[in-house]
Amino acid sequence: MIALVVVGARGRMGRRLVALAPEYGFEVVGAVDTDEPLTDRHRAAAVVIDFSVAAQAQATLSWCSEHGVSLVLGTTGLSAADEVAIDQAATTIPIVRAANFSLGVHVLAELVAEAARLLDWDVELVEAHHRKKVDAPSGTALVLAERVAAARQVHLSDVVRHGRDGIVGARPAGEVGMHAVRGGSVVGEHAVSFYGDGEVVTLEHRALDRDIFVRGALRSAAWLAGGRAPGRHGLADVLAR
Ligand code: NAD
């Protein structure tokens, strides 16, 4: 069995990570949450999986870097400074970072990029999540919007429009609209619509079960445990094997 530490272990994702870890050959040697921080006691870990809160990301990154432990980082809502910290830590340890660990969303992102390249239509992105989600828009929605911007060779910050309220004027060409819906127990839904004159193309993914992310994260951890060079990897690298 490979030693695994889960950060955010008492959360919705964390509890499932702990439950399914043995199926992927892992023994959970540390269940870290607010009442039990990462310490020297967790040094035996081969891999850490962190699905907790953005405020914890830098502490996890420096702990893993200091102890030479590989990391799967799934937390969303990270800041630009957190992203820099990931790149820095990735010079010393292998990290798999994804805002969404589902295979379906990985494919959705490819399809969205292709549609954005083929269609210069109005893009509107709507995401829905359960009422307890703390960040908006979702990390996945941001990744999808980034794929649209990259396909069109523009910066997302120059074209994004978060919601609309009041006398907002006519829609400028090239704008990418983002809308976050929150309620109930929705696991995660993302729809990217391309509106042309007289026709609409919508690409959509609906997560029906949180375990899709958990399995993607554990598969990534197993991939890291196979021995990887330091660097920042994504789900595409794990799936390519
Ligand atoms: P949650 O609120 O149910 O769980 C978060 C857990 O982290 C809680 O148990 C909380 O006590 C704990 N925590 C808070 N501060 C901590 C700290 N400093 N150190 C350790 N633990 C701490 O949330 P969740 O639904 O399990 O989601 C967790 C994160 O994972 C969120 O950022 C969410 O957006 C993200 N997420 C990512 C994916 C993906 O595929 N990448 C999928 C689902 C959720």
XYZ file of N, CA and C and ligand atoms in Angstrom:
767
model
N 0.846 -1.202 0.000
C 0.000 0.000 0.000
C 0.880 1.250 0.000
N 0.426 2.277 -0.700
C 1.179 3.538 -0.803
C 0.587 4.529 0.208
N 1.490 5.205 0.934
C 1.026 6.116 1.990
C 0.481 7.417 1.397
N -0.747 7.756 1.821
C -1.446 8.934 1.295
C -1.915 9.828 2.448
N -1.768 11.144 2.272
C -2.353 12.094 3.212
C -3.415 12.894 2.464
N -4.593 13.011 3.062
C -5.686 13.785 2.470
C -5.856 15.071 3.273
N -5.795 16.203 2.599
C -6.007 17.505 3.249
C -7.426 17.973 2.907
N -8.183 18.319 3.955
C -9.609 18.611 3.782
C -10.403 17.328 3.975
N -9.865 16.439 4.794
C -10.366 15.060 4.902
C -11.794 14.943 5.428
N -12.272 15.987 6.129
C -13.637 15.893 6.666
C -14.679 16.517 5.734
N -14.228 17.048 4.592
C -15.146 17.697 3.653
C -15.878 16.701 2.766
N -16.747 17.236 1.892
C -17.510 16.369 0.966
C -16.571 15.534 0.108
N -15.544 16.185 -0.467
C -14.590 15.461 -1.304
C -13.674 14.596 -0.440
N -13.180 15.177 0.651
C -12.217 14.499 1.502
C -12.729 13.175 2.032
N -13.969 13.148 2.469
C -14.532 11.901 3.029
C -14.554 10.798 1.966
N -14.907 11.150 0.733
C -14.937 10.152 -0.351
C -13.528 9.738 -0.762
N -12.581 10.693 -0.706
C -11.178 10.352 -1.021
C -10.676 9.300 -0.034
N -10.965 9.518 1.239
C -10.527 8.572 2.273
C -11.203 7.218 2.047
N -12.495 7.245 1.701
C -13.248 5.981 1.537
C -12.764 5.173 0.333
N -12.433 5.849 -0.773
C -12.097 5.124 -2.009
C -10.593 4.876 -2.176
N -9.767 5.514 -1.328
C -8.301 5.417 -1.485
C -7.793 3.963 -1.572
N -8.271 3.025 -0.718
C -7.749 1.653 -0.773
C -7.941 0.994 -2.143
N -9.028 1.345 -2.850
C -9.272 0.776 -4.185
C -8.136 1.100 -5.154
N -7.412 2.189 -4.859
C -6.337 2.643 -5.755
C -4.957 2.306 -5.173
N -4.957 1.442 -4.144
C -3.688 0.977 -3.578
C -3.110 1.901 -2.526
N -3.927 2.811 -1.975
C -3.424 3.751 -0.979
C -3.882 3.406 0.434
N -2.966 3.659 1.384
C -3.340 3.624 2.799
C -3.322 5.061 3.294
N -4.437 5.512 3.859
C -4.504 6.895 4.331
C -3.775 6.988 5.674
N -2.598 7.632 5.667
C -1.797 7.735 6.894
C -2.010 9.084 7.583
N -2.790 9.962 6.940
C -3.082 11.257 7.559
C -4.375 11.812 7.004
N -5.299 12.167 7.924
C -6.555 12.806 7.537
C -6.495 14.215 8.121
N -6.015 15.153 7.294
C -5.738 16.509 7.767
C -6.961 17.399 7.551
N -7.317 18.141 8.591
C -8.409 19.121 8.468
C -8.090 20.241 9.444
N -9.053 21.091 9.736
C -8.753 22.265 10.566
C -8.223 21.879 11.946
N -8.636 20.705 12.456
C -8.210 20.300 13.796
C -6.907 19.503 13.786
N -6.393 19.162 12.586
C -5.148 18.399 12.527
C -4.314 18.889 11.349
N -3.361 19.812 11.599
C -2.575 20.371 10.494
C -1.550 19.382 9.946
N -1.001 19.698 8.772
C 0.108 18.921 8.207
C 1.320 19.135 9.105
N 1.917 18.041 9.594
C 3.102 18.168 10.446
C 4.132 17.129 10.028
N 5.226 17.079 10.777
C 6.285 16.107 10.510
C 5.776 14.673 10.591
N 4.688 14.476 11.337
C 4.109 13.131 11.477
C 3.660 12.559 10.130
N 3.422 13.454 9.166
C 2.915 12.997 7.865
C 4.019 12.775 6.838
N 5.261 12.844 7.325
C 6.412 12.764 6.409
C 6.475 11.468 5.610
N 5.857 10.406 6.128
C 5.904 9.092 5.462
C 5.087 9.080 4.172
N 4.288 10.118 3.945
C 3.405 10.124 2.774
C 4.189 10.104 1.466
N 3.686 9.312 0.494
C 4.262 9.349 -0.860
C 3.556 10.431 -1.672
N 2.264 10.627 -1.361
C 1.460 11.615 -2.087
C 0.509 12.313 -1.100
N 0.295 13.609 -1.326
C -0.743 14.358 -0.612
C -1.822 14.730 -1.626
N -3.086 14.569 -1.243
C -4.191 15.089 -2.067
C -4.877 16.179 -1.253
N -4.953 17.389 -1.815
C -5.575 18.514 -1.115
C -6.830 18.974 -1.850
N -7.976 18.757 -1.220
C -9.257 19.338 -1.663
C -9.818 20.023 -0.417
N -9.348 21.240 -0.130
C -9.804 21.897 1.106
C -10.297 23.300 0.799
N -9.526 24.298 1.179
C -9.909 25.695 0.913
C -8.690 26.414 0.332
N -8.971 27.482 -0.436
C -7.887 28.206 -1.112
C -6.850 28.711 -0.103
N -7.316 29.110 1.085
C -6.403 29.675 2.094
C -5.344 28.661 2.548
N -5.581 27.370 2.296
C -4.641 26.326 2.729
C -3.610 25.990 1.643
N -3.866 26.401 0.404
C -3.059 25.909 -0.732
C -1.566 26.169 -0.559
N -1.207 27.403 -0.161
C 0.228 27.724 -0.095
C 0.933 26.935 1.011
N 0.225 26.710 2.118
C 0.815 25.925 3.215
C 1.054 24.488 2.754
N 0.093 23.920 2.029
C 0.256 22.543 1.529
C 1.406 22.479 0.529
N 1.464 23.476 -0.370
C 2.532 23.500 -1.380
C 3.901 23.568 -0.709
N 4.059 24.449 0.296
C 5.399 24.538 0.884
C 5.727 23.300 1.708
N 4.716 22.708 2.382
C 4.989 21.474 3.146
C 5.449 20.361 2.202
N 4.746 20.184 1.080
C 5.092 19.104 0.132
C 6.473 19.339 -0.467
N 6.743 20.589 -0.796
C 8.036 20.950 -1.372
C 9.166 20.664 -0.387
N 8.954 21.090 0.861
C 9.967 20.912 1.905
C 10.268 19.430 2.153
N 9.215 18.594 2.091
C 9.388 17.177 2.406
C 9.529 16.290 1.169
N 9.546 16.897 -0.022
C 9.715 16.116 -1.253
C 8.562 15.160 -1.515
N 7.339 15.587 -1.188
C 6.160 14.730 -1.358
C 5.327 15.235 -2.547
N 4.919 14.302 -3.425
C 4.109 14.659 -4.603
C 2.728 15.145 -4.173
N 2.111 15.977 -5.023
C 0.838 16.596 -4.634
C -0.189 16.558 -5.760
N -1.441 16.204 -5.379
C -2.598 16.390 -6.252
C -3.398 17.531 -5.632
N -3.572 18.613 -6.379
C -4.240 19.797 -5.833
C -5.543 20.061 -6.588
N -6.663 19.913 -5.881
C -7.969 20.067 -6.536
C -8.746 21.280 -6.072
N -8.252 21.956 -5.032
C -8.966 23.106 -4.476
C -9.159 24.188 -5.544
N -10.319 24.819 -5.543
C -10.573 25.901 -6.515
C -10.610 27.252 -5.781
N -10.780 28.316 -6.561
C -10.811 29.659 -5.977
C -9.418 30.174 -5.656
N -8.389 29.585 -6.265
C -7.005 29.995 -5.976
C -6.709 31.376 -6.572
N -5.819 32.127 -5.895
C -5.442 33.470 -6.358
C -4.269 33.371 -7.333
N -3.933 34.516 -7.944
C -2.772 34.562 -8.845
C -1.508 34.200 -8.063
N -1.431 34.645 -6.802
C -0.255 34.333 -5.966
C -0.178 32.823 -5.698
N -1.338 32.188 -5.516
C -1.359 30.729 -5.317
C -0.831 30.025 -6.572
N -1.221 30.537 -7.735
C -0.762 29.925 -9.000
C 0.762 30.027 -9.117
N 1.309 31.183 -8.695
C 2.769 31.356 -8.713
C 3.402 30.344 -7.760
N 2.781 30.151 -6.597
C 3.301 29.196 -5.603
C 3.280 27.770 -6.165
N 2.264 27.445 -6.962
C 2.219 26.105 -7.590
C 3.414 25.957 -8.525
N 3.631 26.963 -9.366
C 4.746 26.892 -10.334
C 6.081 26.771 -9.614
N 6.195 27.501 -8.490
C 7.450 27.460 -7.720
C 7.677 26.063 -7.126
N 6.636 25.527 -6.496
C 6.750 24.201 -5.876
C 7.018 23.133 -6.938
N 6.462 23.346 -8.140
C 6.619 22.360 -9.222
C 8.057 22.288 -9.742
N 8.912 23.199 -9.296
C 10.328 23.085 -9.675
C 11.017 22.010 -8.819
N 10.401 21.657 -7.681
C 11.033 20.656 -6.806
C 10.249 19.349 -6.687
N 8.920 19.408 -6.887
C 8.098 18.181 -6.749
C 7.120 18.067 -7.927
N 6.677 16.830 -8.250
C 5.623 16.697 -9.257
C 4.257 17.035 -8.659
N 3.480 17.823 -9.405
C 2.144 18.236 -8.947
C 1.148 17.979 -10.066
N 0.013 17.369 -9.727
C -1.092 17.344 -10.684
C -2.106 18.360 -10.195
N -2.365 19.358 -11.029
C -3.307 20.415 -10.681
C -4.448 20.426 -11.703
N -5.684 20.317 -11.243
C -6.818 20.452 -12.158
C -7.972 21.065 -11.385
N -8.663 21.991 -12.010
C -9.846 22.578 -11.386
C -11.016 21.608 -11.491
N -10.838 20.568 -12.326
C -11.899 19.576 -12.469
C -11.269 18.245 -12.860
N -11.481 17.233 -12.036
C -10.851 15.940 -12.254
C -11.757 14.946 -12.976
N -12.804 15.435 -13.660
C -13.661 14.476 -14.371
C -13.230 14.350 -15.822
N -13.315 13.131 -16.336
C -12.951 12.849 -17.727
C -13.887 13.621 -18.667
N -15.177 13.656 -18.318
C -16.157 14.337 -19.168
C -15.856 15.810 -19.336
N -15.458 16.483 -18.256
C -15.148 17.916 -18.353
C -13.864 18.135 -19.144
N -12.934 17.194 -18.999
C -11.699 17.265 -19.784
C -12.046 17.260 -21.278
N -12.972 16.376 -21.682
C -13.392 16.305 -23.091
C -14.201 17.549 -23.461
N -15.072 17.997 -22.533
C -15.859 19.213 -22.793
C -14.939 20.391 -23.133
N -13.855 20.523 -22.388
C -12.930 21.649 -22.604
C -12.328 21.595 -24.012
N -12.014 20.374 -24.468
C -11.477 20.229 -25.839
C -12.530 20.649 -26.864
N -13.782 20.229 -26.651
C -14.863 20.546 -27.594
C -15.150 22.046 -27.615
N -15.097 22.669 -26.421
C -15.347 24.117 -26.319
C -14.270 24.892 -27.078
N -13.019 24.454 -26.938
C -11.916 25.144 -27.630
C -12.112 25.040 -29.142
N -12.514 23.855 -29.592
C -12.714 23.662 -31.031
C -13.883 24.514 -31.537
N -14.991 24.544 -30.792
C -16.150 25.341 -31.197
C -15.794 26.830 -31.224
N -15.000 27.275 -30.243
C -14.620 28.693 -30.179
C -13.732 29.068 -31.364
N -12.965 28.082 -31.834
C -12.098 28.327 -32.990
C -12.936 28.410 -34.273
N -13.993 27.574 -34.341
C -14.788 27.491 -35.572
C -15.883 28.553 -35.658
N -16.369 29.014 -34.494
C -17.529 29.911 -34.471
C -17.159 31.245 -33.811
N -17.317 32.351 -34.498
C -17.037 33.649 -33.858
C -18.334 34.224 -33.273
N -19.147 33.351 -32.674
C -20.460 33.726 -32.159
C -20.345 34.204 -30.697
N -21.505 34.682 -30.185
C -21.557 35.158 -28.794
C -21.482 33.961 -27.844
N -20.543 33.999 -26.904
C -20.388 32.881 -25.964
C -20.935 33.267 -24.590
N -21.799 32.413 -24.056
C -22.337 32.593 -22.701
C -22.143 31.288 -21.942
N -21.606 31.402 -20.739
C -21.290 30.229 -19.937
C -22.120 30.252 -18.648
N -22.862 29.199 -18.409
C -23.681 29.121 -17.188
C -23.244 27.910 -16.384
N -22.914 28.125 -15.115
C -22.560 26.990 -14.243
C -23.479 26.970 -13.046
N -23.772 25.773 -12.546
C -24.612 25.618 -11.354
C -23.927 24.682 -10.373
N -23.984 25.046 -9.086
C -23.418 24.215 -8.017
C -24.301 24.304 -6.770
N -24.066 23.372 -5.851
C -24.775 23.311 -4.577
C -24.619 24.605 -3.771
N -25.506 24.786 -2.825
C -25.569 26.052 -2.090
C -24.370 26.307 -1.184
N -23.545 25.269 -0.914
C -22.431 25.461 0.022
C -21.136 25.856 -0.673
N -21.127 25.875 -1.989
C -19.891 26.226 -2.706
C -19.522 27.673 -2.383
N -18.217 27.899 -2.062
C -17.834 29.235 -1.570
C -17.275 30.148 -2.650
N -16.796 29.600 -3.772
C -16.204 30.458 -4.803
C -17.093 30.522 -6.044
N -17.043 31.658 -6.738
C -17.797 31.825 -7.982
C -17.061 32.823 -8.880
N -17.054 32.638 -10.196
C -17.546 31.432 -10.858
C -16.686 30.222 -10.509
N -17.152 29.038 -10.849
C -16.409 27.824 -10.501
C -15.061 27.797 -11.218
N -14.112 27.071 -10.644
C -12.794 26.924 -11.275
C -12.938 26.324 -12.669
N -13.881 25.400 -12.814
C -14.099 24.766 -14.117
C -14.618 25.774 -15.130
N -15.551 26.641 -14.697
C -16.083 27.666 -15.605
C -14.952 28.575 -16.084
N -14.039 28.896 -15.174
C -12.907 29.759 -15.554
C -12.002 29.058 -16.562
N -11.770 27.757 -16.333
C -10.937 26.994 -17.282
C -11.603 26.991 -18.664
N -12.922 26.753 -18.705
C -13.633 26.712 -19.987
C -13.574 28.077 -20.681
N -13.758 29.142 -19.909
C -13.706 30.494 -20.485
C -12.301 30.799 -20.994
N -11.287 30.323 -20.253
C -9.887 30.515 -20.690
C -9.650 29.808 -22.027
N -10.282 28.623 -22.180
C -10.102 27.883 -23.442
C -10.715 28.668 -24.606
N -11.875 29.320 -24.370
C -12.503 30.145 -25.412
C -11.559 31.297 -25.777
N -11.052 31.978 -24.742
C -10.172 33.137 -24.973
C -8.914 32.716 -25.726
N -8.319 31.600 -25.301
C -7.077 31.148 -25.945
C -7.331 30.800 -27.409
N -8.471 30.144 -27.687
C -8.780 29.759 -29.072
C -8.947 31.005 -29.947
N -9.393 32.100 -29.313
C -9.616 33.348 -30.075
C -8.439 34.312 -29.962
N -7.394 33.851 -29.274
C -6.166 34.634 -29.113
C -6.417 36.004 -28.480
N -7.226 35.999 -27.407
C -7.455 37.217 -26.616
C -7.219 36.874 -25.147
N -7.100 37.921 -24.300
C -6.993 37.681 -22.858
C -8.405 37.639 -22.279
N -8.681 36.615 -21.451
C -10.016 36.490 -20.878
C -10.420 37.764 -20.127
N -9.467 38.359 -19.378
C -9.808 39.546 -18.572
C -10.292 40.710 -19.453
N -9.916 40.721 -20.734
C -10.342 41.803 -21.637
C -11.751 41.589 -22.181
N -12.259 40.344 -22.127
C -13.538 40.055 -22.797
C -14.620 39.505 -21.863
N -14.221 39.128 -20.629
C -15.199 38.459 -19.750
C -16.215 39.456 -19.185
N -17.456 38.981 -19.002
C -18.511 39.791 -18.403
C -19.217 38.926 -17.368
N -19.038 39.265 -16.064
C -19.627 38.445 -15.003
C -21.042 38.924 -14.702
N -22.049 38.195 -15.177
C -23.442 38.558 -14.911
C -23.797 39.871 -15.586
N -25.056 40.222 -15.561
C -25.480 41.512 -16.119
C -26.570 42.058 -15.216
N -26.547 43.365 -15.022
C -27.538 43.979 -14.139
C -27.674 45.439 -14.549
N -28.874 45.920 -14.732
C -29.070 47.335 -15.066
C -28.996 47.600 -16.553
N -28.759 48.868 -16.905
C -28.720 49.270 -18.324
C -27.315 48.980 -18.826
N -27.116 47.773 -19.273
C -25.753 47.340 -19.600
C -25.380 47.634 -21.050
N -26.361 48.069 -21.859
C -26.072 48.354 -23.265
C -26.054 47.084 -24.096
N -25.908 47.279 -25.408
C -25.892 46.124 -26.309
C -24.642 45.294 -26.050
N -24.751 44.031 -26.390
C -23.644 43.097 -26.134
C -22.505 43.359 -27.125
N -21.299 43.688 -26.620
C -20.181 43.896 -27.543
C -19.749 42.576 -28.187
N -19.271 42.650 -29.428
C -18.759 41.447 -30.099
C -17.568 40.930 -29.305
N -17.464 39.638 -29.192
C -16.295 39.038 -28.535
C -16.447 38.869 -27.036
N -17.511 39.449 -26.455
C -17.708 39.306 -25.005
C -17.948 37.832 -24.646
N -17.437 37.416 -23.479
C -17.709 36.072 -22.960
C -18.480 36.239 -21.651
N -19.749 35.866 -21.651
C -20.590 36.035 -20.468
C -20.458 34.865 -19.514
N -20.393 35.168 -18.191
C -20.257 34.111 -17.174
C -21.360 34.286 -16.141
N -22.024 33.201 -15.796
C -23.148 33.267 -14.868
C -23.088 32.101 -13.887
N -23.175 32.414 -12.597
C -23.077 31.375 -11.566
C -24.422 31.205 -10.867
N -24.945 29.976 -10.900
C -26.202 29.641 -10.224
C -25.832 28.818 -8.994
N -26.451 29.089 -7.832
C -26.168 28.318 -6.617
C -27.461 27.843 -5.986
N -27.522 26.557 -5.637
C -28.708 26.081 -4.946
C -28.706 24.584 -4.706
N -29.427 24.189 -3.658
C -29.659 22.774 -3.379
C -28.391 21.963 -3.319
N -28.443 20.768 -3.921
C -27.337 19.821 -3.792
C -26.652 19.561 -5.141
N -26.818 20.492 -6.090
C -26.248 20.299 -7.442
C -24.751 20.009 -7.345
N -24.305 18.896 -7.896
C -22.882 18.511 -7.824
C -22.045 19.432 -8.707
N -22.530 19.707 -9.922
C -21.791 20.629 -10.808
C -22.302 20.529 -12.229
N -22.717 21.663 -12.792
C -23.204 21.682 -14.174
C -22.543 22.838 -14.901
N -22.101 22.579 -16.134
C -21.478 23.623 -16.947
C -22.050 23.563 -18.350
N -22.559 24.689 -18.838
C -23.073 24.755 -20.206
C -22.432 25.947 -20.896
N -21.847 25.701 -22.054
C -21.242 26.772 -22.847
C -22.049 26.882 -24.130
N -22.707 28.045 -24.319
C -23.544 28.224 -25.506
C -22.906 29.212 -26.460
N -22.973 28.865 -27.729
C -22.489 29.731 -28.806
C -23.722 30.200 -29.563
N -24.012 31.504 -29.447
C -25.216 32.063 -30.069
C -24.852 32.738 -31.394
N -25.382 32.176 -32.499
C -25.215 32.812 -33.803
C -26.522 33.475 -34.195
N -26.612 34.001 -35.394
C -27.864 34.589 -35.871
C -28.743 33.466 -36.382
N -29.782 33.123 -35.598
C -30.717 32.092 -36.035
C -30.352 30.688 -35.608
N -29.277 30.503 -34.821
C -28.933 29.159 -34.337
C -28.065 29.228 -33.082
N -28.139 28.178 -32.289
C -27.387 28.096 -31.033
C -26.764 26.710 -30.911
N -25.498 26.673 -30.506
C -24.852 25.399 -30.182
C -24.551 25.426 -28.689
N -25.013 24.413 -27.947
C -24.713 24.337 -26.514
C -23.950 23.048 -26.210
N -22.828 23.202 -25.539
C -22.035 22.054 -25.085
C -22.178 22.004 -23.570
N -22.536 20.848 -23.053
C -22.900 20.801 -21.634
C -22.358 19.556 -20.945
N -21.989 19.731 -19.689
C -21.605 18.586 -18.849
C -22.354 18.676 -17.533
N -22.864 17.536 -17.066
C -23.514 17.505 -15.755
C -22.874 16.418 -14.924
N -22.351 16.800 -13.782
C -21.792 15.815 -12.849
C -22.945 15.296 -12.000
N -23.144 13.987 -12.022
C -24.265 13.391 -11.273
C -23.793 12.841 -9.934
N -22.462 12.694 -9.798
C -21.911 12.049 -8.613
C -20.516 12.618 -8.350
N -20.272 13.039 -7.114
C -18.984 13.635 -6.738
C -17.811 12.652 -6.911
N -18.129 11.363 -6.924
C -17.065 10.357 -7.016
C -16.282 10.452 -8.328
N -16.854 11.066 -9.372
C -16.085 11.192 -10.627
C -14.817 12.007 -10.377
N -14.921 13.052 -9.551
C -13.744 13.891 -9.244
C -12.776 13.125 -8.333
N -13.373 12.401 -7.378
C -12.572 11.648 -6.408
C -11.735 10.592 -7.137
N -12.367 9.891 -8.068
C -11.648 8.845 -8.808
C -10.573 9.449 -9.701
N -10.869 10.603 -10.304
C -9.861 11.278 -11.131
C -8.666 11.708 -10.300
N -8.935 12.179 -9.084
C -7.851 12.626 -8.199
C -7.017 11.441 -7.722
N -7.698 10.332 -7.377
C -6.961 9.144 -6.905
C -6.155 8.517 -8.038
N -6.715 8.543 -9.236
C -5.980 8.035 -10.404
C -4.733 8.912 -10.627
N -4.876 10.209 -10.447
C -3.738 11.126 -10.597
C -2.687 10.846 -9.524
N -3.149 10.564 -8.300
C -2.216 10.263 -7.204
C -1.451 8.978 -7.510
N -2.152 7.971 -8.065
C -1.503 6.697 -8.414
C -0.476 6.939 -9.524
N -0.811 7.810 -10.439
C 0.103 8.166 -11.542
C 1.367 8.816 -10.965
N 1.190 9.710 -9.999
C 2.347 10.369 -9.363
C 3.187 9.357 -8.597
N 2.500 8.429 -7.924
C 3.214 7.435 -7.110
C 4.046 6.514 -7.989
N 3.706 6.455 -9.288
C 4.491 5.666 -10.233
C 5.867 6.277 -10.480
N 6.113 7.481 -9.946
C 7.415 8.126 -10.082
C 7.439 9.105 -11.242
N 7.305 10.380 -10.932
C 7.294 11.429 -11.971
C 8.348 12.471 -11.651
N 8.828 13.128 -12.699
C 9.793 14.218 -12.502
C 9.050 15.430 -11.953
N 9.774 16.319 -11.242
C 9.126 17.549 -10.794
C 8.520 18.288 -11.982
N 7.410 18.977 -11.726
C 6.756 19.731 -12.792
C 5.278 19.846 -12.500
N 4.635 20.735 -13.249
C 3.200 20.924 -13.095
C 2.488 20.136 -14.184
N 1.687 19.159 -13.760
C 0.988 18.302 -14.709
C -0.512 18.539 -14.604
N -1.222 18.147 -15.676
C -2.680 18.247 -15.672
C -3.289 16.880 -15.904
N -4.619 16.846 -15.913
C -5.316 15.569 -16.108
C -4.948 14.956 -17.463
N -4.684 15.802 -18.461
C -4.321 15.290 -19.799
C -3.065 14.426 -19.698
N -2.097 14.838 -18.867
C -0.859 14.054 -18.715
C -1.163 12.705 -18.065
N -2.048 12.721 -17.067
C -2.399 11.479 -16.371
C -3.107 10.532 -17.339
N -4.028 11.061 -18.127
C -4.807 10.217 -19.033
C -3.947 9.693 -20.180
N -2.917 10.474 -20.552
C -2.020 10.039 -21.637
C -1.117 8.917 -21.153
N -0.879 8.830 -19.869
C -0.033 7.862 -19.167
C 1.393 7.857 -19.660
P -16.057 21.148 1.873
O -16.344 22.499 2.413
O -17.075 20.071 2.018
O -14.677 20.591 2.507
C -13.549 21.367 2.743
C -12.848 20.785 3.955
O -11.599 21.487 4.136
C -13.642 20.951 5.262
O -13.673 19.724 5.979
C -12.855 22.014 6.017
O -12.951 21.879 7.443
C -11.454 21.730 5.521
N -10.511 22.823 5.760
C -10.745 24.160 5.881
N -9.596 24.818 6.119
C -8.615 23.882 6.154
C -7.225 23.932 6.381
N -6.598 25.107 6.596
N -6.524 22.785 6.360
C -7.136 21.594 6.125
N -8.462 21.484 5.930
C -9.199 22.611 5.936
O -15.693 21.373 0.327
P -15.650 20.276 -0.842
O -16.949 20.284 -1.564
O -15.100 18.997 -0.311
O -14.600 20.962 -1.824
C -13.270 21.233 -1.397
C -12.537 21.980 -2.506
O -12.415 21.129 -3.660
C -13.266 23.239 -2.996
O -12.305 24.215 -3.358
C -13.990 22.744 -4.239
O -14.294 23.763 -5.155
C -12.946 21.804 -4.781
N -13.450 20.800 -5.729
C -12.635 20.519 -6.772
C -13.004 19.552 -7.672
C -12.055 19.188 -8.780
O -12.367 18.292 -9.588
N -10.886 19.829 -8.866
C -14.224 18.865 -7.517
C -15.030 19.160 -6.422
C -14.624 20.134 -5.514
